[in-house]
Amino acid sequence: MANATPKPDLRPANPHFSSGPCAKRPGWTLDALSGAFLGRSHRAAQPKARLAEVIERSKAVLGMPGDWRLGIVPASDTGAVEMALWSLLGARGVDVLAWESFSKDWGTDVLKQLKLKDARLVDAPYGRLPRLEADGTRDLVFVWNGTTSGVRLPDADFIPLQREGLAICDATSAAFAMRLPWERLDVVTWSWQKVLGGEAAHGMLALSPRAVARLESYAPSWPLPKIFRMTKGGKLNEGIFRGETINTPSMLAVEDALDGLRWAESVGGLEGLVARSEANLAAIAEWVARTPWVDFLAEDPATRSCTSICLKIVAPWFTALDAAAQAAAAKALAGLLETEGVALDAGAYRDAPPGLRIWGGATVETADIRALLPWLDWAFANVEAEHAKVAA
């Protein structure tokens, strides 16, 4: 590809801008895992204490109410969400809010897999939120932050404080970077691989007292596989929420999760984490405001994500292309960034509109975001020059 402009002089110190698994915390090395209980049963006293420590430190950093339960569950955030859907839904009607790939997946689970008859999908295209209304008599399923769209909820004021239904929130790219209003939520899920830069395969499932009451008073009509079962004899299996995991966890990943939580505490806890993520969004917003070829995918500034920051290309020559040509040009743009080693995995999600997705979670340094921005201009100028050459 032709070199349209000189390369910037400064490079990001850490080029990891993937939206999951995400960048490790600043200064991370393999030495952080040296205390892991390898070759040990996760049911032994010391490993089990490590698992319980992940739970307690997570609750403390997030400011989770003391009467909530938090457990480590299989299959990352997907496993946590589906445990909740399969175990809790069906007792009353349910609405699913969907505005990107994963929230649409939860709609598929509810409508096509569980086949709930009294279920409604309320959706919106990429870049927007659906109509935010909550009937307090019905269950509600939604994501807090659209990982593949970069659109987040500005608040949860639409969810009644006094309600009969449960509010089930997938917060996988929001937890530890955004403040969650626990009083308006009943189930919250996330994974280790997002904001704190942990490793994949482990999910976290948080239950309010109202969610526990549902589990203990309602049994779904469908069979539940072992990894979804949270009750025994009609009562909550409390062991799950003390570190007695349903399946075998990786103690190496557990040690890494603890390292991330200790780092979170060292930077000021939740407030420090939120500030770091918001600073990354602010840096990109300043650049977008002065850059004519790019814009946020999120149409309303109040809904822009500070973690999965999704950008669309608005240059006239690009928007005039058909969908396949747009996808190819956006892929070439992300490919240039990766070839130069300045931004890895920065392309848009496969189902999202062509563009870029820059992770701005708390483990990403704002200095690296600022160093990346001239490279985005450089890569775009090269793709634009190549297009002009081919068009001529």
XYZ file of N, CA, C and O in Angstrom, residues 14-187:
696
model
N 2.055 0.244 24.947
C 1.312 -1.017 24.950
C 0.281 -0.960 23.822
O -0.662 -0.165 23.884
N 0.415 -1.783 22.779
C -0.506 -1.717 21.638
C -1.763 -2.557 21.809
O -2.524 -2.722 20.850
N -2.011 -3.087 23.001
C -3.153 -3.979 23.203
C -4.429 -3.170 23.446
O -4.638 -2.636 24.536
N -5.258 -3.095 22.401
C -6.533 -2.377 22.487
C -7.706 -3.307 22.194
O -8.767 -2.864 21.763
N -7.511 -4.598 22.409
C -8.563 -5.575 22.169
C -9.694 -5.405 23.172
O -9.469 -5.082 24.344
N -10.925 -5.686 22.708
C -12.095 -5.607 23.586
C -12.372 -6.921 24.308
O -13.470 -7.145 24.800
N -11.405 -7.805 24.367
C -11.529 -9.010 25.162
C -10.946 -10.234 24.482
O -11.351 -10.525 23.374
N -10.028 -10.910 25.183
C -9.411 -10.467 26.438
C -8.675 -9.129 26.273
O -8.136 -8.845 25.207
N -8.723 -8.338 27.322
C -8.239 -6.962 27.251
C -6.823 -6.836 27.825
O -6.271 -7.786 28.386
N -6.273 -5.645 27.671
C -4.903 -5.380 28.119
C -4.722 -5.726 29.596
O -5.607 -5.471 30.424
N -3.558 -6.316 29.920
C -3.224 -6.560 31.314
C -2.981 -5.215 32.009
O -2.700 -4.203 31.368
N -3.052 -5.211 33.313
C -2.852 -3.961 34.053
C -1.417 -3.461 33.837
O -0.491 -4.238 33.561
N -1.197 -2.152 33.933
C 0.151 -1.603 33.733
C 1.171 -2.271 34.648
O 0.923 -2.481 35.840
N 2.295 -2.638 34.068
C 3.372 -3.252 34.837
C 3.236 -4.738 35.056
O 4.083 -5.349 35.725
N 2.210 -5.357 34.473
C 1.993 -6.797 34.699
C 3.116 -7.629 34.087
O 3.595 -7.355 32.986
N 3.552 -8.644 34.839
C 4.478 -9.652 34.317
C 4.022 -11.009 34.826
O 3.155 -11.108 35.721
N 4.619 -12.052 34.295
C 4.272 -13.403 34.736
C 4.573 -13.629 36.207
O 4.020 -14.542 36.830
N 5.440 -12.800 36.784
C 5.742 -12.929 38.215
C 4.491 -12.758 39.071
O 4.435 -13.245 40.207
N 3.484 -12.067 38.530
C 2.245 -11.859 39.282
C 1.534 -13.176 39.574
O 0.685 -13.239 40.475
N 1.864 -14.220 38.828
C 1.197 -15.504 38.982
C 2.010 -16.499 39.807
O 1.630 -17.664 39.932
N 3.104 -16.047 40.366
C 4.027 -16.981 41.033
C 3.418 -17.653 42.255
O 3.863 -18.725 42.664
N 2.407 -17.065 42.857
C 1.804 -17.655 44.046
C 0.636 -18.574 43.764
O -0.036 -19.036 44.698
N 0.366 -18.867 42.487
C -0.794 -19.683 42.137
C -0.680 -21.094 42.693
O 0.402 -21.691 42.692
N -1.787 -21.647 43.155
C -1.819 -23.004 43.688
C -2.005 -23.993 42.536
O -3.100 -24.503 42.292
N -0.926 -24.249 41.819
C -0.973 -25.166 40.686
C -0.841 -26.605 41.170
O -0.154 -26.888 42.157
N -1.505 -27.509 40.457
C -1.442 -28.906 40.844
C -2.167 -29.217 42.131
O -1.923 -30.259 42.757
N -3.055 -28.310 42.554
C -3.825 -28.499 43.785
C -5.301 -28.616 43.459
O -5.784 -28.042 42.486
N -6.041 -29.303 44.285
C -7.486 -29.341 44.150
C -8.069 -27.974 44.520
O -7.680 -27.385 45.539
N -8.995 -27.512 43.710
C -9.645 -26.237 44.020
C -10.549 -26.361 45.241
O -11.038 -25.347 45.753
N -10.755 -27.582 45.713
C -11.576 -27.791 46.905
C -10.745 -27.818 48.189
O -11.301 -27.853 49.285
N -9.422 -27.822 48.037
C -8.561 -27.775 49.221
C -8.676 -26.401 49.883
O -9.093 -25.416 49.259
N -8.290 -26.335 51.135
C -8.534 -25.122 51.927
C -7.879 -23.879 51.328
O -8.522 -22.826 51.201
N -6.595 -23.961 50.980
C -5.907 -22.761 50.478
C -6.432 -22.304 49.116
O -6.724 -21.112 48.943
N -6.561 -23.189 48.107
C -7.142 -22.746 46.848
C -8.570 -22.202 47.008
O -8.934 -21.192 46.390
N -9.359 -22.869 47.830
C -10.727 -22.400 48.053
C -10.738 -21.006 48.686
O -11.581 -20.168 48.357
N -9.779 -20.747 49.561
C -9.678 -19.411 50.160
C -9.355 -18.362 49.103
O -9.820 -17.217 49.182
N -8.548 -18.727 48.101
C -8.237 -17.804 47.005
C -9.507 -17.471 46.213
O -9.734 -16.325 45.836
N -10.311 -18.484 45.941
C -11.562 -18.270 45.216
C -12.492 -17.355 46.019
O -13.099 -16.419 45.469
N -12.583 -17.587 47.302
C -13.415 -16.738 48.159
C -12.875 -15.313 48.188
O -13.649 -14.345 48.253
N -11.554 -15.174 48.121
C -10.948 -13.831 48.120
C -11.322 -13.067 46.854
O -11.569 -11.848 46.909
N -11.368 -13.750 45.705
C -11.825 -13.092 44.471
C -13.229 -12.540 44.662
O -13.533 -11.399 44.291
N -14.088 -13.347 45.270
C -15.471 -12.930 45.486
C -15.537 -11.710 46.402
O -16.180 -10.701 46.086
N -14.856 -11.766 47.528
C -14.955 -10.683 48.515
C -14.298 -9.398 48.015
O -14.830 -8.296 48.217
N -13.141 -9.505 47.384
C -12.501 -8.297 46.846
C -13.347 -7.684 45.730
O -13.435 -6.452 45.622
N -13.955 -8.516 44.897
C -14.801 -7.994 43.819
C -15.987 -7.234 44.391
O -16.315 -6.136 43.932
N -16.635 -7.805 45.396
C -17.776 -7.133 46.017
C -17.362 -5.798 46.621
O -18.075 -4.785 46.492
N -16.198 -5.778 47.260
C -15.736 -4.559 47.913
C -15.413 -3.467 46.893
O -15.817 -2.304 47.060
N -14.669 -3.802 45.841
C -14.303 -2.798 44.846
C -15.542 -2.243 44.159
O -15.650 -1.037 43.905
N -16.499 -3.109 43.857
C -17.697 -2.672 43.140
C -18.710 -1.981 44.046
O -19.678 -1.395 43.546
N -18.530 -2.060 45.338
C -19.513 -1.472 46.248
C -20.827 -2.227 46.237
O -21.902 -1.643 46.410
N -20.760 -3.538 46.065
C -21.959 -4.361 46.002
C -22.606 -4.434 47.386
O -21.907 -4.578 48.395
N -23.926 -4.346 47.471
C -24.586 -4.446 48.780
C -24.235 -5.738 49.498
O -24.042 -6.790 48.875
N -24.163 -5.673 50.802
C -23.722 -6.810 51.590
C -24.637 -8.013 51.524
O -24.198 -9.142 51.771
N -25.931 -7.801 51.212
C -26.858 -8.933 51.169
C -26.953 -9.577 49.792
O -27.766 -10.473 49.575
N -26.125 -9.139 48.844
C -26.052 -9.802 47.538
C -25.119 -10.996 47.625
O -24.169 -11.010 48.408
N -25.372 -12.016 46.793
C -24.456 -13.137 46.636
C -23.665 -12.965 45.355
O -24.199 -12.485 44.349
N -22.410 -13.381 45.378
C -21.566 -13.326 44.187
C -20.834 -14.650 44.053
O -20.217 -15.126 45.016
N -20.910 -15.241 42.859
C -20.262 -16.523 42.640
C -19.416 -16.540 41.384
O -19.625 -15.743 40.463
N -18.442 -17.441 41.363
C -17.597 -17.685 40.194
C -18.207 -18.859 39.434
O -18.423 -19.932 40.014
N -18.504 -18.662 38.151
C -19.239 -19.670 37.395
C -18.525 -20.002 36.085
O -17.632 -19.274 35.653
N -18.906 -21.096 35.429
C -18.227 -21.504 34.195
C -18.605 -20.641 32.992
O -19.620 -19.949 32.986
N -17.756 -20.716 31.971
C -18.062 -20.224 30.618
C -18.155 -18.713 30.503
O -18.940 -18.189 29.721
N -17.356 -18.006 31.294
C -17.227 -16.560 31.155
C -18.566 -15.850 31.382
O -19.456 -16.374 32.037
N -18.717 -14.651 30.838
C -19.970 -13.912 31.022
C -21.133 -14.634 30.367
O -22.255 -14.610 30.882
N -20.889 -15.283 29.233
C -21.962 -16.013 28.555
C -22.550 -17.068 29.478
O -23.777 -17.204 29.589
N -21.695 -17.820 30.159
C -22.180 -18.819 31.089
C -22.986 -18.197 32.212
O -24.036 -18.725 32.614
N -22.513 -17.066 32.740
C -23.217 -16.406 33.845
C -24.595 -15.929 33.408
O -25.591 -16.126 34.112
N -24.674 -15.297 32.235
C -25.968 -14.816 31.742
C -26.916 -15.992 31.524
O -28.090 -15.957 31.940
N -26.435 -17.039 30.881
C -27.333 -18.141 30.549
C -27.742 -18.935 31.788
O -28.857 -19.448 31.851
N -26.886 -19.000 32.799
C -27.318 -19.586 34.071
C -28.514 -18.820 34.616
O -29.492 -19.414 35.087
N -28.448 -17.494 34.551
C -29.534 -16.671 35.062
C -30.801 -16.838 34.226
O -31.901 -17.026 34.771
N -30.666 -16.792 32.906
C -31.843 -16.883 32.047
C -32.541 -18.226 32.215
O -33.770 -18.296 32.357
N -31.770 -19.316 32.184
C -32.369 -20.648 32.251
C -32.945 -20.942 33.631
O -33.889 -21.712 33.764
N -32.382 -20.340 34.671
C -32.810 -20.649 36.038
C -33.933 -19.760 36.539
O -34.731 -20.191 37.388
N -34.006 -18.527 36.049
C -34.913 -17.540 36.636
C -36.119 -17.191 35.784
O -37.168 -16.798 36.312
N -35.997 -17.302 34.467
C -37.086 -16.855 33.604
C -38.205 -17.886 33.503
O -37.994 -19.072 33.750
N -39.381 -17.383 33.124
C -40.549 -18.234 32.957
C -41.586 -18.042 34.037
O -42.740 -18.454 33.882
N -41.214 -17.411 35.141
C -42.164 -17.185 36.229
C -43.169 -16.094 35.882
O -44.291 -16.091 36.388
N -42.763 -15.163 35.031
C -43.627 -14.069 34.590
C -43.145 -13.599 33.224
O -42.161 -14.095 32.699
N -43.852 -12.671 32.625
C -43.453 -12.164 31.322
C -42.077 -11.526 31.370
O -41.601 -11.114 32.433
N -41.422 -11.446 30.186
C -40.062 -10.896 30.134
C -39.889 -10.029 28.898
O -40.396 -10.355 27.814
N -39.200 -8.925 29.070
C -38.811 -8.043 27.970
C -37.297 -8.076 27.846
O -36.581 -8.051 28.850
N -36.815 -8.136 26.600
C -35.381 -8.119 26.322
C -35.058 -6.861 25.538
O -35.637 -6.615 24.470
N -34.143 -6.039 26.067
C -33.673 -4.854 25.364
C -32.424 -5.231 24.581
O -31.481 -5.791 25.143
N -32.411 -4.940 23.291
C -31.292 -5.363 22.441
C -30.863 -4.226 21.534
O -31.698 -3.613 20.875
N -29.529 -3.964 21.524
C -29.045 -2.935 20.614
C -27.650 -3.257 20.068
O -26.984 -2.396 19.515
N -27.235 -4.492 20.184
C -25.968 -4.941 19.595
C -25.934 -6.457 19.660
O -26.924 -7.094 20.035
N -24.818 -7.059 19.280
C -24.762 -8.497 19.044
C -25.114 -9.336 20.266
O -25.927 -10.268 20.185
N -24.523 -9.059 21.421
C -24.721 -9.937 22.555
C -26.109 -9.788 23.155
O -26.727 -10.782 23.567
N -26.640 -8.575 23.193
C -28.007 -8.419 23.686
C -28.998 -9.109 22.756
O -30.015 -9.644 23.201
N -28.692 -9.125 21.462
C -29.545 -9.874 20.529
C -29.425 -11.379 20.768
O -30.403 -12.120 20.603
N -28.238 -11.828 21.168
C -28.080 -13.237 21.523
C -28.983 -13.610 22.694
O -29.589 -14.694 22.713
N -29.092 -12.732 23.681
C -29.960 -13.027 24.826
C -31.419 -13.042 24.371
O -32.215 -13.834 24.894
N -31.767 -12.205 23.409
C -33.108 -12.269 22.842
C -33.364 -13.601 22.160
O -34.454 -14.183 22.275
N -32.357 -14.115 21.450
C -32.480 -15.429 20.817
C -32.678 -16.515 21.860
O -33.509 -17.421 21.704
N -31.911 -16.453 22.957
C -32.074 -17.428 24.030
C -33.514 -17.439 24.552
O -34.123 -18.493 24.738
N -34.038 -16.251 24.804
C -35.354 -16.133 25.432
C -36.475 -16.535 24.484
O -37.382 -17.295 24.840
N -36.422 -16.042 23.250
C -37.532 -16.249 22.323
C -37.436 -17.558 21.541
O -38.452 -18.218 21.302
N -36.220 -17.960 21.153
C -36.090 -19.107 20.257
C -35.600 -20.382 20.936
O -35.861 -21.478 20.450
N -34.854 -20.245 22.017
C -34.356 -21.438 22.707
C -35.256 -21.812 23.887
O -35.766 -22.921 23.957
N -35.480 -20.879 24.799
C -36.422 -21.142 25.884
C -37.866 -21.120 25.396
O -38.748 -21.696 26.027
N -38.095 -20.401 24.285
C -39.425 -20.339 23.659
C -40.496 -19.834 24.633
O -41.615 -20.364 24.696
N -40.146 -18.809 25.398
C -41.114 -18.244 26.335
C -42.219 -17.532 25.554
O -41.950 -16.716 24.669
N -43.452 -17.851 25.887
C -44.578 -17.313 25.116
C -44.825 -15.837 25.426
O -45.154 -15.052 24.548
N -44.669 -15.460 26.685
C -44.898 -14.060 27.059
C -43.564 -13.329 27.107
O -43.075 -12.950 28.171
N -42.955 -13.201 25.936
C -41.642 -12.555 25.832
C -41.680 -11.545 24.697
O -42.271 -11.800 23.638
N -41.025 -10.411 24.922
C -40.988 -9.353 23.914
C -39.561 -8.874 23.719
O -38.819 -8.730 24.686
N -39.207 -8.647 22.458
C -37.905 -8.079 22.117
C -38.098 -6.620 21.753
O -38.887 -6.292 20.873
N -37.378 -5.756 22.444
C -37.399 -4.321 22.147
C -36.013 -3.957 21.663
O -35.068 -3.923 22.450
N -35.872 -3.722 20.353
C -34.520 -3.564 19.825
C -34.301 -2.226 19.149
O -35.238 -1.433 18.965
N -33.047 -1.978 18.819
C -32.641 -0.746 18.147
C -31.429 -1.073 17.294
O -30.685 -2.011 17.590
N -31.203 -0.310 16.220
C -30.026 -0.559 15.382
C -28.744 -0.132 16.088
O -28.778 0.582 17.105
N -27.626 -0.573 15.536
C -26.322 -0.158 16.055
C -26.258 1.372 16.131
O -26.683 2.078 15.218
N -25.723 1.859 17.244
C -25.564 3.294 17.423
C -26.634 3.931 18.276
O -26.495 5.080 18.697
N -27.719 3.199 18.534
C -28.825 3.764 19.300
C -29.230 2.820 20.432
O -28.917 1.640 20.425
N -29.984 3.384 21.374
C -30.628 2.589 22.407
C -32.081 2.346 22.012
O -32.698 3.180 21.345
N -32.654 1.224 22.436
C -34.088 1.021 22.214
C -34.899 1.906 23.156
O -34.343 2.602 24.016
N -36.195 1.868 23.023
C -37.068 2.598 23.935
C -36.857 2.057 25.346
O -37.002 0.865 25.602
N -36.495 2.929 26.254
C -36.178 2.508 27.620
C -37.412 2.652 28.498
O -37.687 3.708 29.070
N -38.151 1.575 28.562
C -39.321 1.501 29.422
C -39.305 0.149 30.117
O -38.955 -0.861 29.508
N -39.673 0.139 31.361
C -39.696 -1.116 32.108
C -41.023 -1.241 32.836
O -41.403 -0.362 33.605
N -41.733 -2.320 32.553
C -42.952 -2.675 33.259
C -42.538 -3.431 34.511
O -42.001 -4.543 34.430
N -42.759 -2.867 35.646
C -42.288 -3.464 36.891
C -42.890 -4.815 37.209
O -42.410 -5.507 38.113
N -43.931 -5.222 36.472
C -44.518 -6.535 36.710
C -43.825 -7.622 35.891
O -44.107 -8.809 36.061
N -42.926 -7.231 34.978
C -42.273 -8.189 34.088
C -40.778 -8.237 34.364
O -40.181 -7.284 34.881
N -40.155 -9.363 34.023
C -38.702 -9.447 34.078
C -38.106 -8.647 32.930
O -38.754 -8.418 31.893
N -36.859 -8.229 33.099
C -36.183 -7.412 32.092
C -34.765 -7.938 31.921
O -34.050 -8.143 32.905
N -34.351 -8.148 30.669
C -33.009 -8.623 30.350
C -32.337 -7.586 29.457
O -32.922 -7.167 28.455
N -31.097 -7.201 29.795
C -30.440 -6.156 29.020
C -28.946 -6.166 29.308
O -28.488 -6.753 30.290
N -28.190 -5.525 28.433
C -26.775 -5.265 28.705
C -26.653 -3.832 29.227
O -27.460 -2.976 28.882
N -25.641 -3.590 30.051
C -25.403 -2.197 30.472
C -24.622 -1.459 29.398
O -24.916 -0.316 29.072
N -23.652 -2.135 28.842
C -22.802 -1.524 27.821
C -22.740 -2.460 26.612
O -22.406 -3.631 26.754
N -23.082 -1.939 25.457
C -23.020 -2.733 24.237
C -21.575 -2.905 23.794
O -20.991 -1.991 23.201
N -20.993 -4.060 24.068
C -19.584 -4.271 23.766
C -19.287 -4.134 22.280
O -18.202 -3.696 21.895
N -20.232 -4.496 21.427
C -19.978 -4.453 19.987
C -20.492 -3.190 19.317
O -20.271 -2.994 18.120
N -21.177 -2.323 20.078
C -21.705 -1.085 19.495
C -21.139 0.170 20.136
O -21.252 1.265 19.578
N -20.546 0.022 21.330
C -20.044 1.201 22.026
C -21.145 2.110 22.534
O -20.917 3.294 22.773
N -22.331 1.554 22.738
C -23.473 2.315 23.253
C -23.812 1.780 24.645
O -24.044 0.580 24.812
N -23.833 2.672 25.636
C -24.115 2.262 27.009
C -25.345 2.982 27.543
O -25.746 4.041 27.036
N -25.918 2.411 28.588
C -27.015 3.076 29.276
C -26.467 4.279 30.040
O -25.456 4.157 30.738
N -27.120 5.433 29.957
C -26.674 6.574 30.766
C -27.057 6.411 32.233
O -26.406 6.960 33.120
N -28.117 5.644 32.502
C -28.575 5.371 33.864
C -29.613 4.256 33.786
O -29.926 3.759 32.699
N -30.145 3.899 34.939
C -31.195 2.874 34.978
C -32.464 3.426 35.606
O -33.267 2.682 36.181
N -32.681 4.725 35.477
C -33.836 5.351 36.102
C -35.158 4.824 35.554
O -36.209 4.995 36.191
N -35.136 4.200 34.382
C -36.357 3.655 33.798
C -36.813 2.369 34.488
O -37.931 1.902 34.245
N -35.965 1.790 35.318
C -36.325 0.568 36.048
C -36.917 0.969 37.398
O -36.263 1.654 38.188
N -38.152 0.583 37.693
C -38.771 0.994 38.961
C -38.020 0.443 40.175
O -37.546 -0.695 40.161
N -37.919 1.268 41.201
C -37.330 0.784 42.452
C -38.222 -0.272 43.081
O -37.749 -1.270 43.625
N -39.526 -0.046 43.025
C -40.497 -1.023 43.518
C -40.990 -1.823 42.324
O -41.667 -1.287 41.451
N -40.633 -3.092 42.258
C -40.980 -3.913 41.104
C -41.189 -5.352 41.542
O -40.663 -5.801 42.560
N -41.950 -6.071 40.742
C -42.174 -7.495 40.977
C -41.234 -8.330 40.109
O -40.817 -9.416 40.506
N -40.925 -7.846 38.917
C -40.024 -8.560 38.025
C -38.566 -8.366 38.408
O -38.223 -7.505 39.232
N -37.712 -9.174 37.794
C -36.274 -9.094 38.034
C -35.597 -8.332 36.898
O -35.943 -8.507 35.729
N -34.614 -7.512 37.234
C -33.789 -6.800 36.247
C -32.471 -7.563 36.122
O -31.649 -7.564 37.040
N -32.282 -8.227 34.969
C -31.123 -9.088 34.725
C -30.181 -8.359 33.780
O -30.512 -8.127 32.618
N -29.011 -7.984 34.283
C -28.100 -7.088 33.573
C -26.779 -7.769 33.251
O -26.044 -8.182 34.151
N -26.477 -7.860 31.957
C -25.152 -8.290 31.495
C -24.250 -7.055 31.526
O -24.399 -6.144 30.729
N -23.316 -7.045 32.475
C -22.442 -5.880 32.668
C -20.999 -6.197 32.341
O -20.083 -5.596 32.893
N -20.777 -7.108 31.388
C -19.422 -7.619 31.210
C -18.412 -6.567 30.796
O -17.260 -6.629 31.187
N -18.784 -5.578 29.990
C -17.821 -4.536 29.625
C -18.113 -3.232 30.350
O -17.650 -2.170 29.942
N -18.878 -3.330 31.431
C -19.196 -2.164 32.259
C -18.636 -2.296 33.667
O -18.136 -1.328 34.246
N -18.722 -3.501 34.250
C -18.263 -3.694 35.629
C -16.806 -3.268 35.780
O -15.964 -3.598 34.958
N -16.525 -2.491 36.810
C -15.216 -1.938 37.153
C -14.835 -0.718 36.307
O -13.757 -0.154 36.521
N -15.694 -0.282 35.394
C -15.423 0.940 34.636
C -16.596 1.905 34.673
O -16.455 3.071 34.309
N -17.743 1.424 35.102
C -18.954 2.242 35.161
C -19.662 1.967 36.477
O -19.595 0.854 37.012
N -20.331 2.963 37.005
C -21.062 2.812 38.266
C -22.385 2.100 37.992
O -23.148 2.525 37.124
N -22.655 1.064 38.738
C -23.880 0.283 38.560
C -24.845 0.588 39.707
O -24.457 0.493 40.883
N -26.098 0.930 39.405
C -27.080 1.240 40.456
C -27.691 -0.044 41.008
O -28.734 -0.515 40.543
N -27.075 -0.616 41.998
C -27.466 -1.925 42.494
C -28.922 -1.975 42.918
O -29.570 -3.033 42.807
N -29.462 -0.858 43.394
C -30.840 -0.852 43.879
C -31.854 -1.060 42.753
O -33.002 -1.427 43.004
N -31.431 -0.862 41.514
C -32.338 -1.067 40.375
C -32.032 -2.350 39.605
O -32.608 -2.587 38.549
N -31.143 -3.167 40.135
C -30.730 -4.396 39.461
C -30.978 -5.596 40.380
O -31.020 -5.448 41.600
N -31.112 -6.775 39.772
C -31.318 -7.996 40.547
C -30.320 -9.093 40.209
O -30.003 -9.919 41.057
N -29.860 -9.125 38.978
C -28.818 -10.051 38.558
C -27.808 -9.251 37.749
O -28.193 -8.484 36.858
